[in-house]
């Protein structure tokens, strides 16, 4: 019951944040901005999957299985971090290199290459945030896991909201590109 309640509270908080953000985004960036933001978020989801090696579920499962075996858990986490560090570095390096082409293809504007270069640097920190939340979930540290998700939602709201307010569409895109990396430092 406690786990369900905490998760429900975290989901409700995230929905509240996203509802407020959507209202702000609709007002400031308009429908065309929403379309570009959707494109950017889709690419970001794909890059995040590549950067983390898609091993989140495996980390959660294996951490839960080896919950009482400190040696196995340590080896698992070390291996997961090395894999994520390697994948996020490789993905980031390729994104940095091809940022102008990606910006042109995704946002139809080569001037957004800077945004993809910022995202390229953020990928390592996004991988770290993903690993930390996966470990907390696997250890069944539900209050800390929910707190991490809540802090991520709060970081989303503050980062995207303030950058959108002050810089419009470029700020919104930047906010979505860095909020997970910032949350990794907080979690």
PDB file of C-alpha atoms in Angstrom:
ATOM      1  CA  UNK A   1       0.000   0.000   0.000  1.00  0.00           C
ATOM      2  CA  UNK A   2       2.788   2.393   0.949  1.00  0.00           C
ATOM      3  CA  UNK A   3       4.652   1.780  -2.327  1.00  0.00           C
ATOM      4  CA  UNK A   4       1.502   2.340  -4.384  1.00  0.00           C
ATOM      5  CA  UNK A   5       0.698   5.517  -2.486  1.00  0.00           C
ATOM      6  CA  UNK A   6       4.220   6.934  -2.906  1.00  0.00           C
ATOM      7  CA  UNK A   7       4.282   6.104  -6.615  1.00  0.00           C
ATOM      8  CA  UNK A   8       0.827   7.617  -7.092  1.00  0.00           C
ATOM      9  CA  UNK A   9       1.966  10.804  -5.364  1.00  0.00           C
ATOM     10  CA  UNK A  10       5.078  11.014  -7.570  1.00  0.00           C
ATOM     11  CA  UNK A  11       3.031  10.448 -10.735  1.00  0.00           C
ATOM     12  CA  UNK A  12       0.464  13.048  -9.668  1.00  0.00           C
ATOM     13  CA  UNK A  13       3.250  15.543  -8.965  1.00  0.00           C
ATOM     14  CA  UNK A  14       4.834  14.902 -12.381  1.00  0.00           C
ATOM     15  CA  UNK A  15       1.445  15.301 -14.098  1.00  0.00           C
ATOM     16  CA  UNK A  16       0.924  18.602 -12.257  1.00  0.00           C
ATOM     17  CA  UNK A  17       4.374  19.831 -13.367  1.00  0.00           C
ATOM     18  CA  UNK A  18       3.817  18.722 -16.979  1.00  0.00           C
ATOM     19  CA  UNK A  19       0.349  20.300 -17.103  1.00  0.00           C
ATOM     20  CA  UNK A  20       1.784  23.629 -15.965  1.00  0.00           C
ATOM     21  CA  UNK A  21       4.676  23.317 -18.405  1.00  0.00           C
ATOM     22  CA  UNK A  22       2.340  22.531 -21.298  1.00  0.00           C
ATOM     23  CA  UNK A  23       0.318  25.664 -20.526  1.00  0.00           C
ATOM     24  CA  UNK A  24       3.487  27.777 -20.407  1.00  0.00           C
ATOM     25  CA  UNK A  25       4.889  26.182 -23.565  1.00  0.00           C
ATOM     26  CA  UNK A  26       1.623  26.623 -25.473  1.00  0.00           C
ATOM     27  CA  UNK A  27       1.553  30.291 -24.556  1.00  0.00           C
ATOM     28  CA  UNK A  28       5.187  31.048 -25.339  1.00  0.00           C
ATOM     29  CA  UNK A  29       6.289  28.744 -28.175  1.00  0.00           C
ATOM     30  CA  UNK A  30       2.971  28.058 -29.909  1.00  0.00           C
ATOM     31  CA  UNK A  31       1.972  25.119 -32.124  1.00  0.00           C
ATOM     32  CA  UNK A  32       5.028  25.287 -34.404  1.00  0.00           C
ATOM     33  CA  UNK A  33       7.297  25.281 -31.364  1.00  0.00           C
ATOM     34  CA  UNK A  34       5.436  22.285 -29.947  1.00  0.00           C
ATOM     35  CA  UNK A  35       6.057  20.393 -33.184  1.00  0.00           C
ATOM     36  CA  UNK A  36       9.803  21.065 -33.006  1.00  0.00           C
ATOM     37  CA  UNK A  37       9.846  20.223 -29.315  1.00  0.00           C
ATOM     38  CA  UNK A  38       8.136  16.897 -30.038  1.00  0.00           C
ATOM     39  CA  UNK A  39      10.732  16.106 -32.702  1.00  0.00           C
ATOM     40  CA  UNK A  40      13.531  16.973 -30.301  1.00  0.00           C
ATOM     41  CA  UNK A  41      12.054  14.856 -27.493  1.00  0.00           C
ATOM     42  CA  UNK A  42      11.745  11.851 -29.809  1.00  0.00           C
ATOM     43  CA  UNK A  43      15.391  12.133 -30.847  1.00  0.00           C
ATOM     44  CA  UNK A  44      16.391  12.669 -27.233  1.00  0.00           C
ATOM     45  CA  UNK A  45      14.559   9.496 -26.168  1.00  0.00           C
ATOM     46  CA  UNK A  46      16.385   7.525 -28.860  1.00  0.00           C
ATOM     47  CA  UNK A  47      19.761   9.011 -27.882  1.00  0.00           C
ATOM     48  CA  UNK A  48      19.120   8.315 -24.201  1.00  0.00           C
ATOM     49  CA  UNK A  49      18.342   4.694 -25.007  1.00  0.00           C
ATOM     50  CA  UNK A  50      21.588   4.429 -26.968  1.00  0.00           C
ATOM     51  CA  UNK A  51      23.552   6.225 -24.241  1.00  0.00           C
ATOM     52  CA  UNK A  52      22.334   3.900 -21.509  1.00  0.00           C
ATOM     53  CA  UNK A  53      22.701   0.760 -23.593  1.00  0.00           C
ATOM     54  CA  UNK A  54      19.046  -0.074 -22.867  1.00  0.00           C
ATOM     55  CA  UNK A  55      20.039  -1.997 -19.736  1.00  0.00           C
ATOM     56  CA  UNK A  56      17.847  -0.257 -17.141  1.00  0.00           C
ATOM     57  CA  UNK A  57      15.491  -3.182 -16.626  1.00  0.00           C
ATOM     58  CA  UNK A  58      18.425  -5.570 -16.348  1.00  0.00           C
ATOM     59  CA  UNK A  59      20.030  -3.398 -13.677  1.00  0.00           C
ATOM     60  CA  UNK A  60      16.811  -3.314 -11.674  1.00  0.00           C
ATOM     61  CA  UNK A  61      16.293  -7.082 -11.996  1.00  0.00           C
ATOM     62  CA  UNK A  62      19.873  -8.127 -11.263  1.00  0.00           C
ATOM     63  CA  UNK A  63      20.164  -5.686  -8.360  1.00  0.00           C
ATOM     64  CA  UNK A  64      17.011  -7.181  -6.844  1.00  0.00           C
ATOM     65  CA  UNK A  65      18.283 -10.737  -7.391  1.00  0.00           C
ATOM     66  CA  UNK A  66      21.667  -9.976  -5.812  1.00  0.00           C
ATOM     67  CA  UNK A  67      20.296  -7.672  -3.132  1.00  0.00           C
ATOM     68  CA  UNK A  68      22.090  -9.490  -0.315  1.00  0.00           C
ATOM     69  CA  UNK A  69      25.313 -10.214  -2.212  1.00  0.00           C
ATOM     70  CA  UNK A  70      27.438  -7.073  -1.964  1.00  0.00           C
ATOM     71  CA  UNK A  71      30.194  -8.480  -4.167  1.00  0.00           C
ATOM     72  CA  UNK A  72      27.813  -9.404  -7.012  1.00  0.00           C
ATOM     73  CA  UNK A  73      25.979  -6.082  -6.757  1.00  0.00           C
ATOM     74  CA  UNK A  74      29.244  -4.145  -6.862  1.00  0.00           C
ATOM     75  CA  UNK A  75      30.410  -6.076  -9.919  1.00  0.00           C
ATOM     76  CA  UNK A  76      27.027  -5.521 -11.594  1.00  0.00           C
ATOM     77  CA  UNK A  77      27.007  -1.796 -10.924  1.00  0.00           C
ATOM     78  CA  UNK A  78      30.626  -1.403 -12.014  1.00  0.00           C
ATOM     79  CA  UNK A  79      29.921  -3.237 -15.268  1.00  0.00           C
ATOM     80  CA  UNK A  80      26.698  -1.290 -15.853  1.00  0.00           C
ATOM     81  CA  UNK A  81      28.465   2.024 -15.263  1.00  0.00           C
ATOM     82  CA  UNK A  82      31.320   1.101 -17.606  1.00  0.00           C
ATOM     83  CA  UNK A  83      28.851   0.083 -20.295  1.00  0.00           C
ATOM     84  CA  UNK A  84      26.791   3.234 -19.848  1.00  0.00           C
ATOM     85  CA  UNK A  85      29.881   5.438 -19.730  1.00  0.00           C
ATOM     86  CA  UNK A  86      31.197   3.851 -22.919  1.00  0.00           C
ATOM     87  CA  UNK A  87      27.866   4.005 -24.743  1.00  0.00           C
ATOM     88  CA  UNK A  88      27.085   7.562 -23.626  1.00  0.00           C
ATOM     89  CA  UNK A  89      30.600   8.735 -24.557  1.00  0.00           C
ATOM     90  CA  UNK A  90      30.394   7.102 -27.980  1.00  0.00           C
ATOM     91  CA  UNK A  91      26.879   8.382 -28.621  1.00  0.00           C
ATOM     92  CA  UNK A  92      27.875  11.837 -27.374  1.00  0.00           C
ATOM     93  CA  UNK A  93      30.997  11.939 -29.557  1.00  0.00           C
ATOM     94  CA  UNK A  94      29.025  10.978 -32.658  1.00  0.00           C
ATOM     95  CA  UNK A  95      26.300  13.478 -31.828  1.00  0.00           C
ATOM     96  CA  UNK A  96      28.911  16.209 -31.302  1.00  0.00           C
ATOM     97  CA  UNK A  97      30.514  15.383 -34.633  1.00  0.00           C
ATOM     98  CA  UNK A  98      27.261  15.276 -36.599  1.00  0.00           C
ATOM     99  CA  UNK A  99      25.406  18.005 -34.669  1.00  0.00           C
ATOM    100  CA  UNK A 100      24.889  20.284 -37.691  1.00  0.00           C
ATOM    101  CA  UNK A 101      23.419  17.470 -39.775  1.00  0.00           C
ATOM    102  CA  UNK A 102      21.209  16.254 -36.909  1.00  0.00           C
ATOM    103  CA  UNK A 103      20.005  19.806 -36.233  1.00  0.00           C
ATOM    104  CA  UNK A 104      19.135  20.283 -39.889  1.00  0.00           C
ATOM    105  CA  UNK A 105      17.339  16.934 -40.117  1.00  0.00           C
ATOM    106  CA  UNK A 106      15.435  17.133 -36.814  1.00  0.00           C
ATOM    107  CA  UNK A 107      14.751  20.854 -36.401  1.00  0.00           C
ATOM    108  CA  UNK A 108      15.244  22.022 -40.025  1.00  0.00           C
ATOM    109  CA  UNK A 109      17.796  24.586 -38.798  1.00  0.00           C
ATOM    110  CA  UNK A 110      21.554  24.053 -38.698  1.00  0.00           C
ATOM    111  CA  UNK A 111      21.816  26.906 -36.178  1.00  0.00           C
ATOM    112  CA  UNK A 112      20.556  24.506 -33.504  1.00  0.00           C
ATOM    113  CA  UNK A 113      23.769  22.459 -33.734  1.00  0.00           C
ATOM    114  CA  UNK A 114      24.799  24.018 -30.395  1.00  0.00           C
ATOM    115  CA  UNK A 115      21.771  22.410 -28.775  1.00  0.00           C
ATOM    116  CA  UNK A 116      22.780  18.935 -29.914  1.00  0.00           C
ATOM    117  CA  UNK A 117      26.330  19.550 -28.724  1.00  0.00           C
ATOM    118  CA  UNK A 118      25.007  20.445 -25.274  1.00  0.00           C
ATOM    119  CA  UNK A 119      22.930  17.263 -25.366  1.00  0.00           C
ATOM    120  CA  UNK A 120      26.039  15.302 -26.413  1.00  0.00           C
ATOM    121  CA  UNK A 121      27.824  16.428 -23.235  1.00  0.00           C
ATOM    122  CA  UNK A 122      24.713  15.805 -21.119  1.00  0.00           C
ATOM    123  CA  UNK A 123      24.408  12.157 -22.169  1.00  0.00           C
ATOM    124  CA  UNK A 124      26.987  10.936 -19.642  1.00  0.00           C
ATOM    125  CA  UNK A 125      25.087  12.633 -16.811  1.00  0.00           C
ATOM    126  CA  UNK A 126      21.760  11.331 -18.110  1.00  0.00           C
ATOM    127  CA  UNK A 127      23.236   7.816 -18.033  1.00  0.00           C
ATOM    128  CA  UNK A 128      24.356   8.390 -14.435  1.00  0.00           C
ATOM    129  CA  UNK A 129      20.870   9.540 -13.420  1.00  0.00           C
ATOM    130  CA  UNK A 130      19.345   6.498 -15.102  1.00  0.00           C
ATOM    131  CA  UNK A 131      21.780   4.159 -13.359  1.00  0.00           C
ATOM    132  CA  UNK A 132      21.135   5.693  -9.942  1.00  0.00           C
ATOM    133  CA  UNK A 133      17.367   5.398 -10.268  1.00  0.00           C
ATOM    134  CA  UNK A 134      17.673   1.826 -11.565  1.00  0.00           C
ATOM    135  CA  UNK A 135      19.832   0.872  -8.574  1.00  0.00           C
ATOM    136  CA  UNK A 136      17.397   2.458  -6.103  1.00  0.00           C
ATOM    137  CA  UNK A 137      14.523   0.619  -7.762  1.00  0.00           C
ATOM    138  CA  UNK A 138      16.401  -2.693  -7.702  1.00  0.00           C
ATOM    139  CA  UNK A 139      17.290  -2.264  -4.026  1.00  0.00           C
ATOM    140  CA  UNK A 140      13.608  -1.603  -3.413  1.00  0.00           C
ATOM    141  CA  UNK A 141      14.476   1.701  -1.779  1.00  0.00           C
ATOM    142  CA  UNK A 142      11.051   2.939  -2.759  1.00  0.00           C
ATOM    143  CA  UNK A 143      11.003   6.173  -0.704  1.00  0.00           C
ATOM    144  CA  UNK A 144      14.393   7.193  -2.139  1.00  0.00           C
ATOM    145  CA  UNK A 145      13.388   6.064  -5.642  1.00  0.00           C
ATOM    146  CA  UNK A 146      10.184   8.103  -5.471  1.00  0.00           C
ATOM    147  CA  UNK A 147      12.137  11.060  -4.055  1.00  0.00           C
ATOM    148  CA  UNK A 148      14.543  10.773  -6.996  1.00  0.00           C
ATOM    149  CA  UNK A 149      11.673  10.750  -9.475  1.00  0.00           C
ATOM    150  CA  UNK A 150      10.047  13.682  -7.686  1.00  0.00           C
ATOM    151  CA  UNK A 151      13.293  15.656  -7.785  1.00  0.00           C
ATOM    152  CA  UNK A 152      13.574  14.843 -11.487  1.00  0.00           C
ATOM    153  CA  UNK A 153      10.057  16.217 -12.033  1.00  0.00           C
ATOM    154  CA  UNK A 154      10.877  19.321 -10.017  1.00  0.00           C
ATOM    155  CA  UNK A 155      14.074  19.791 -12.024  1.00  0.00           C
ATOM    156  CA  UNK A 156      12.019  19.440 -15.213  1.00  0.00           C
ATOM    157  CA  UNK A 157       9.590  22.116 -14.114  1.00  0.00           C
ATOM    158  CA  UNK A 158      12.183  24.611 -12.917  1.00  0.00           C
ATOM    159  CA  UNK A 159      14.663  24.105 -15.764  1.00  0.00           C
ATOM    160  CA  UNK A 160      12.277  23.972 -18.700  1.00  0.00           C
ATOM    161  CA  UNK A 161       9.912  26.535 -17.221  1.00  0.00           C
ATOM    162  CA  UNK A 162      12.543  29.167 -16.481  1.00  0.00           C
ATOM    163  CA  UNK A 163      14.502  28.660 -19.718  1.00  0.00           C
ATOM    164  CA  UNK A 164      11.280  28.835 -21.753  1.00  0.00           C
ATOM    165  CA  UNK A 165      10.145  31.938 -19.915  1.00  0.00           C
ATOM    166  CA  UNK A 166      13.400  33.797 -20.573  1.00  0.00           C
ATOM    167  CA  UNK A 167      14.477  32.393 -23.969  1.00  0.00           C
ATOM    168  CA  UNK A 168      11.384  31.030 -25.690  1.00  0.00           C
ATOM    169  CA  UNK A 169      11.754  28.031 -27.996  1.00  0.00           C
ATOM    170  CA  UNK A 170      15.568  27.757 -27.755  1.00  0.00           C
ATOM    171  CA  UNK A 171      15.236  27.792 -23.969  1.00  0.00           C
ATOM    172  CA  UNK A 172      12.545  25.097 -24.024  1.00  0.00           C
ATOM    173  CA  UNK A 173      14.690  22.882 -26.228  1.00  0.00           C
ATOM    174  CA  UNK A 174      17.734  23.448 -24.029  1.00  0.00           C
ATOM    175  CA  UNK A 175      15.717  22.769 -20.882  1.00  0.00           C
ATOM    176  CA  UNK A 176      14.514  19.417 -22.173  1.00  0.00           C
ATOM    177  CA  UNK A 177      18.067  18.621 -23.266  1.00  0.00           C
ATOM    178  CA  UNK A 178      19.647  19.206 -19.861  1.00  0.00           C
ATOM    179  CA  UNK A 179      17.079  18.603 -17.135  1.00  0.00           C
ATOM    180  CA  UNK A 180      17.856  14.866 -16.807  1.00  0.00           C
ATOM    181  CA  UNK A 181      21.571  15.626 -16.559  1.00  0.00           C
ATOM    182  CA  UNK A 182      20.864  18.205 -13.854  1.00  0.00           C
ATOM    183  CA  UNK A 183      18.614  15.732 -12.045  1.00  0.00           C
ATOM    184  CA  UNK A 184      21.474  13.197 -12.100  1.00  0.00           C
ATOM    185  CA  UNK A 185      23.541  15.607 -10.043  1.00  0.00           C
ATOM    186  CA  UNK A 186      20.721  16.057  -7.541  1.00  0.00           C
ATOM    187  CA  UNK A 187      19.661  12.412  -7.166  1.00  0.00           C
TER     188      UNK A 187
END
